[in-house]
Amino acid sequence: DVKVTQSSRYLVKRTGEKVFLECVQDMDHENMFWYRQDPGLGLRLIYFSYDVKMKEKGDIPEGYSVSREKKERFSLILESASTNQTSMYLCASSLSGSPLHFGNGTRLTVT
Amino acid sequence: KNEVEQSPQNLTAQEGEFITINCSYSVGISALHWLQQHPGGGIVSLFMLSSGKKKHGRLIATINIQEKHSSLHITASHPRDSAVYICAVRRGNKLVFGAGTILRVKS
C-alpha cells in the first residue's frame, strides 16, 4: 500500500514565521503535489513536481515555494506566514496517469 | 462558472437509500476521478474513469464523455458512507477539483 506521510497533523505558527511542511512517499512516484483546501473552494493546487529538482507552479503559488531534492520528499515552504495562509494542506503523489494518493493533511493556523 | 460543478452540495439520506451525486465539467478531459474524504482530512481515491462505468462494492461510477457528466451512486447506503465526495477532472498533468458534496447518512 502506498503511504504518503505529512510530518504534522496540526501546526500553529505566528505571522511572519518561516514554515516548512514536509511530505514523504514510499512508492517511488515521480509526481508529487501540494494542495490547500478551504471551505467552499475545494482543493486548489499550489505547486507540483514531476521529477527530482523539478517544480511547476499550480493555480495559487503566491507566498509559497517548494523543494524536491530527493524523489520521495516534497517540501512546501511558507517564506513569511500570513493569516490568509491558515488552511488545510494536503500532499499527494502518483505515477503518471494513475490515481493520486493523499497524505492525511496538515491543518495550519497562522495567528 | 467553475470548470467542475458538483450537485448537490449537501445531501442527507436515510440508511439503506440509493444515493446519486453528480459532476459536470466544461473542458476536455483525459480522465475523471471520484474521491472520498472522511472527517479528519484523509482523502481516498475511489475511481478513475475515462469511459463507461466502474463498480466497487456498493459504489458505482459512470461517465458520459459527450455530455461531460459523471455520476457516483451508492447503493444500500450506510452511516459509514458519511463523508465528502469530490469529483476531479484530469487536464494534462493537473487535476481540477469540484467543491465536494457533503453526504450524511442517518441510521
Short mmCIF file of C-alpha atoms in Angstrom, two decimals:
data_model
loop_
_atom_site.label_atom_id
_atom_site.label_comp_id
_atom_site.label_asym_id
_atom_site.label_seq_id
_atom_site.Cartn_x
_atom_site.Cartn_y
_atom_site.Cartn_z
CA ASP A 1 0.00 0.00 0.00
CA VAL A 2 1.23 3.45 -0.87
CA LYS A 3 1.99 5.60 2.11
CA VAL A 4 2.14 9.38 1.90
CA THR A 5 3.24 10.86 5.20
CA GLN A 6 2.90 14.50 6.18
CA SER A 7 5.08 15.47 9.10
CA SER A 8 2.45 17.27 11.20
CA ARG A 9 -1.33 16.95 11.59
CA TYR A 10 -1.71 20.30 13.33
CA LEU A 11 0.57 23.31 13.30
CA VAL A 12 0.21 26.77 14.84
CA LYS A 13 2.58 29.50 13.67
CA ARG A 14 2.87 33.25 14.08
CA THR A 15 2.58 35.80 11.30
CA GLY A 16 5.95 36.33 9.64
CA GLU A 17 7.42 32.96 10.61
CA LYS A 18 9.01 30.70 8.02
CA VAL A 19 7.06 27.43 7.88
CA PHE A 20 8.12 24.09 6.44
CA LEU A 21 5.60 21.39 5.60
CA GLU A 22 7.17 18.05 4.78
CA CYS A 23 5.78 15.21 2.71
CA VAL A 24 7.32 11.79 2.12
CA GLN A 25 6.05 8.97 -0.12
CA ASP A 26 7.35 5.42 -0.17
CA MET A 27 6.33 4.15 -3.62
CA ASP A 28 8.84 5.78 -5.97
CA HIS A 29 6.19 8.04 -7.51
CA GLU A 30 7.57 10.64 -9.87
CA ASN A 31 4.70 13.10 -9.40
CA MET A 32 4.10 14.97 -6.14
CA PHE A 33 1.61 17.74 -5.41
CA TRP A 34 0.76 20.28 -2.73
CA TYR A 35 -2.84 21.45 -2.39
CA ARG A 36 -4.66 23.66 0.05
CA GLN A 37 -8.28 23.04 0.93
CA ASP A 38 -10.63 25.76 2.11
CA PRO A 39 -14.39 25.55 2.78
CA GLY A 40 -16.43 26.21 -0.34
CA LEU A 41 -13.33 26.41 -2.56
CA GLY A 42 -12.34 22.76 -2.77
CA LEU A 43 -8.74 21.71 -3.35
CA ARG A 44 -6.50 24.17 -5.11
CA LEU A 45 -3.09 23.28 -6.50
CA ILE A 46 -0.17 25.26 -5.08
CA TYR A 47 2.82 23.54 -6.70
CA PHE A 48 3.64 20.21 -8.24
CA SER A 49 6.75 18.33 -9.22
CA TYR A 50 7.18 15.59 -11.79
CA ASP A 51 10.80 14.78 -11.05
CA VAL A 52 13.60 15.48 -8.63
CA LYS A 53 14.60 19.14 -8.63
CA MET A 54 11.71 19.94 -11.00
CA LYS A 55 8.80 22.11 -9.93
CA GLU A 56 5.85 23.77 -11.60
CA LYS A 57 3.54 26.45 -10.30
CA GLY A 58 -0.04 25.48 -9.73
CA ASP A 59 -3.02 27.78 -9.54
CA ILE A 60 -2.13 29.63 -6.34
CA PRO A 61 1.67 29.67 -5.87
CA GLU A 62 1.96 33.18 -4.42
CA GLY A 63 3.52 33.19 -0.96
CA TYR A 64 4.78 29.63 -1.29
CA SER A 65 7.86 27.84 -2.55
CA VAL A 66 8.78 24.16 -2.79
CA SER A 67 11.80 21.92 -2.71
CA ARG A 68 12.32 18.45 -4.12
CA GLU A 69 15.88 17.35 -3.52
CA LYS A 70 15.02 13.65 -3.29
CA LYS A 71 12.37 11.71 -5.19
CA GLU A 72 10.49 10.66 -2.07
CA ARG A 73 10.32 14.07 -0.38
CA PHE A 74 8.45 17.22 -1.41
CA SER A 75 8.55 20.20 0.93
CA LEU A 76 6.25 23.21 0.95
CA ILE A 77 7.71 26.42 2.34
CA LEU A 78 5.85 29.49 3.52
CA GLU A 79 8.57 32.15 3.47
CA SER A 80 6.66 34.56 5.73
CA ALA A 81 3.42 33.09 7.00
CA SER A 82 0.31 35.25 6.86
CA THR A 83 -3.14 34.75 8.37
CA ASN A 84 -4.66 34.12 4.93
CA GLN A 85 -2.49 31.02 4.69
CA THR A 86 -4.45 29.40 7.51
CA SER A 87 -5.78 26.29 5.80
CA MET A 88 -5.66 22.53 5.44
CA TYR A 89 -2.63 21.50 3.36
CA LEU A 90 -2.68 18.19 1.53
CA CYS A 91 0.21 16.45 -0.16
CA ALA A 92 -0.33 13.81 -2.86
CA SER A 93 1.77 11.60 -5.08
CA SER A 94 1.15 9.48 -8.16
CA LEU A 95 2.59 7.69 -11.11
CA SER A 96 1.73 9.39 -14.40
CA GLY A 97 -1.84 8.64 -15.46
CA SER A 98 -2.65 6.87 -12.20
CA PRO A 99 -4.81 7.88 -9.22
CA LEU A 100 -3.46 10.24 -6.60
CA HIS A 101 -2.50 9.03 -3.14
CA PHE A 102 -3.03 11.63 -0.46
CA GLY A 103 -1.47 12.24 2.91
CA ASN A 104 -3.68 12.87 5.95
CA GLY A 105 -3.25 16.62 5.73
CA THR A 106 -1.74 19.34 7.91
CA ARG A 107 -4.09 21.87 9.45
CA LEU A 108 -2.07 25.07 9.69
CA THR A 109 -3.21 28.02 11.77
CA VAL A 110 -1.36 31.31 11.43
CA THR A 111 -2.04 33.77 14.25
CA LYS B 1 -18.66 29.33 -13.65
CA ASN B 2 -16.38 26.67 -12.15
CA GLU B 3 -14.87 24.17 -14.54
CA VAL B 4 -16.16 21.33 -12.35
CA GLU B 5 -19.60 21.58 -10.79
CA GLN B 6 -20.97 19.09 -8.29
CA SER B 7 -24.54 18.64 -7.12
CA PRO B 8 -25.94 18.57 -4.60
CA GLN B 9 -23.64 20.49 -2.27
CA ASN B 10 -25.20 18.79 0.76
CA LEU B 11 -27.14 15.56 0.96
CA THR B 12 -28.81 13.85 3.91
CA ALA B 13 -30.10 10.34 3.39
CA GLN B 14 -31.65 7.61 5.48
CA GLU B 15 -29.73 4.36 5.90
CA GLY B 16 -30.49 2.00 3.02
CA GLU B 17 -31.33 4.68 0.48
CA PHE B 18 -29.86 4.80 -3.02
CA ILE B 19 -27.71 7.91 -3.40
CA THR B 20 -26.59 9.76 -6.52
CA ILE B 21 -24.01 12.54 -6.65
CA ASN B 22 -23.50 14.38 -9.93
CA CYS B 23 -20.50 16.03 -11.55
CA SER B 24 -20.48 18.20 -14.67
CA TYR B 25 -17.43 19.66 -16.30
CA SER B 26 -16.88 22.17 -19.06
CA VAL B 27 -13.46 21.29 -20.51
CA GLY B 28 -11.93 18.41 -22.39
CA ILE B 29 -10.51 15.83 -20.05
CA SER B 30 -8.45 12.67 -20.17
CA ALA B 31 -9.92 11.12 -17.03
CA LEU B 32 -12.28 11.79 -14.15
CA HIS B 33 -11.68 10.88 -10.52
CA TRP B 34 -14.04 10.35 -7.62
CA LEU B 35 -12.51 10.85 -4.18
CA GLN B 36 -13.80 10.37 -0.64
CA GLN B 37 -12.77 12.48 2.34
CA HIS B 38 -13.73 11.50 5.87
CA PRO B 39 -13.73 13.92 8.81
CA GLY B 40 -10.12 14.36 9.87
CA GLY B 41 -8.90 15.07 6.37
CA GLY B 42 -7.61 11.91 4.70
CA ILE B 43 -8.62 11.56 1.04
CA VAL B 44 -9.02 8.22 -0.68
CA SER B 45 -9.29 7.70 -4.41
CA LEU B 46 -12.46 5.72 -5.21
CA PHE B 47 -12.47 5.62 -9.01
CA MET B 48 -10.58 6.85 -12.01
CA LEU B 49 -12.52 6.51 -15.26
CA SER B 50 -12.40 7.79 -18.80
CA SER B 51 -15.43 5.98 -20.25
CA GLY B 52 -18.35 3.80 -19.30
CA LYS B 53 -18.91 2.52 -15.82
CA LYS B 54 -16.94 1.10 -12.88
CA LYS B 55 -18.20 -0.74 -9.79
CA HIS B 56 -16.56 -1.42 -6.46
CA GLY B 57 -18.70 -2.98 -3.78
CA ARG B 58 -21.72 -0.72 -3.22
CA LEU B 59 -20.22 2.13 -5.24
CA ILE B 60 -20.81 2.67 -8.95
CA ALA B 61 -19.33 5.45 -11.08
CA THR B 62 -20.45 6.32 -14.59
CA ILE B 63 -19.25 8.85 -17.12
CA ASN B 64 -20.78 10.24 -20.31
CA ILE B 65 -18.00 11.93 -22.27
CA GLN B 66 -20.31 13.50 -24.86
CA GLU B 67 -22.46 15.12 -22.16
CA LYS B 68 -19.44 15.96 -19.95
CA HIS B 69 -21.17 14.40 -16.96
CA SER B 70 -20.39 11.77 -14.35
CA SER B 71 -22.40 10.25 -11.51
CA LEU B 72 -21.40 8.44 -8.35
CA HIS B 73 -24.02 6.08 -6.97
CA ILE B 74 -24.09 4.45 -3.55
CA THR B 75 -26.44 1.51 -3.12
CA ALA B 76 -27.80 0.46 0.30
CA SER B 77 -26.23 3.47 1.98
CA HIS B 78 -24.84 3.17 5.49
CA PRO B 79 -23.83 5.76 8.12
CA ARG B 80 -20.16 4.90 7.49
CA ASP B 81 -20.62 6.30 3.96
CA SER B 82 -20.94 9.76 5.54
CA ALA B 83 -18.11 11.79 4.04
CA VAL B 84 -17.31 14.46 1.49
CA TYR B 85 -17.28 13.14 -2.07
CA ILE B 86 -15.12 15.04 -4.51
CA CYS B 87 -15.09 14.93 -8.30
CA ALA B 88 -11.89 15.88 -10.11
CA VAL B 89 -11.05 16.01 -13.81
CA ARG B 90 -7.61 15.49 -15.30
CA ARG B 91 -6.37 18.08 -17.77
CA GLY B 92 -2.84 17.32 -18.86
CA ASN B 93 -0.84 16.60 -15.74
CA LYS B 94 -3.13 18.55 -13.41
CA LEU B 95 -6.39 17.81 -11.65
CA VAL B 96 -9.21 20.34 -11.36
CA PHE B 97 -11.46 19.69 -8.39
CA GLY B 98 -15.11 20.26 -7.68
CA ALA B 99 -16.09 21.82 -4.35
CA GLY B 100 -17.34 18.49 -2.99
CA THR B 101 -20.65 17.03 -1.84
CA ILE B 102 -21.17 16.60 1.88
CA LEU B 103 -23.09 13.36 2.47
CA ARG B 104 -24.65 12.42 5.78
CA VAL B 105 -26.37 9.06 6.13
CA LYS B 106 -28.60 8.75 9.18
CA SER B 107 -29.39 5.45 10.88
#
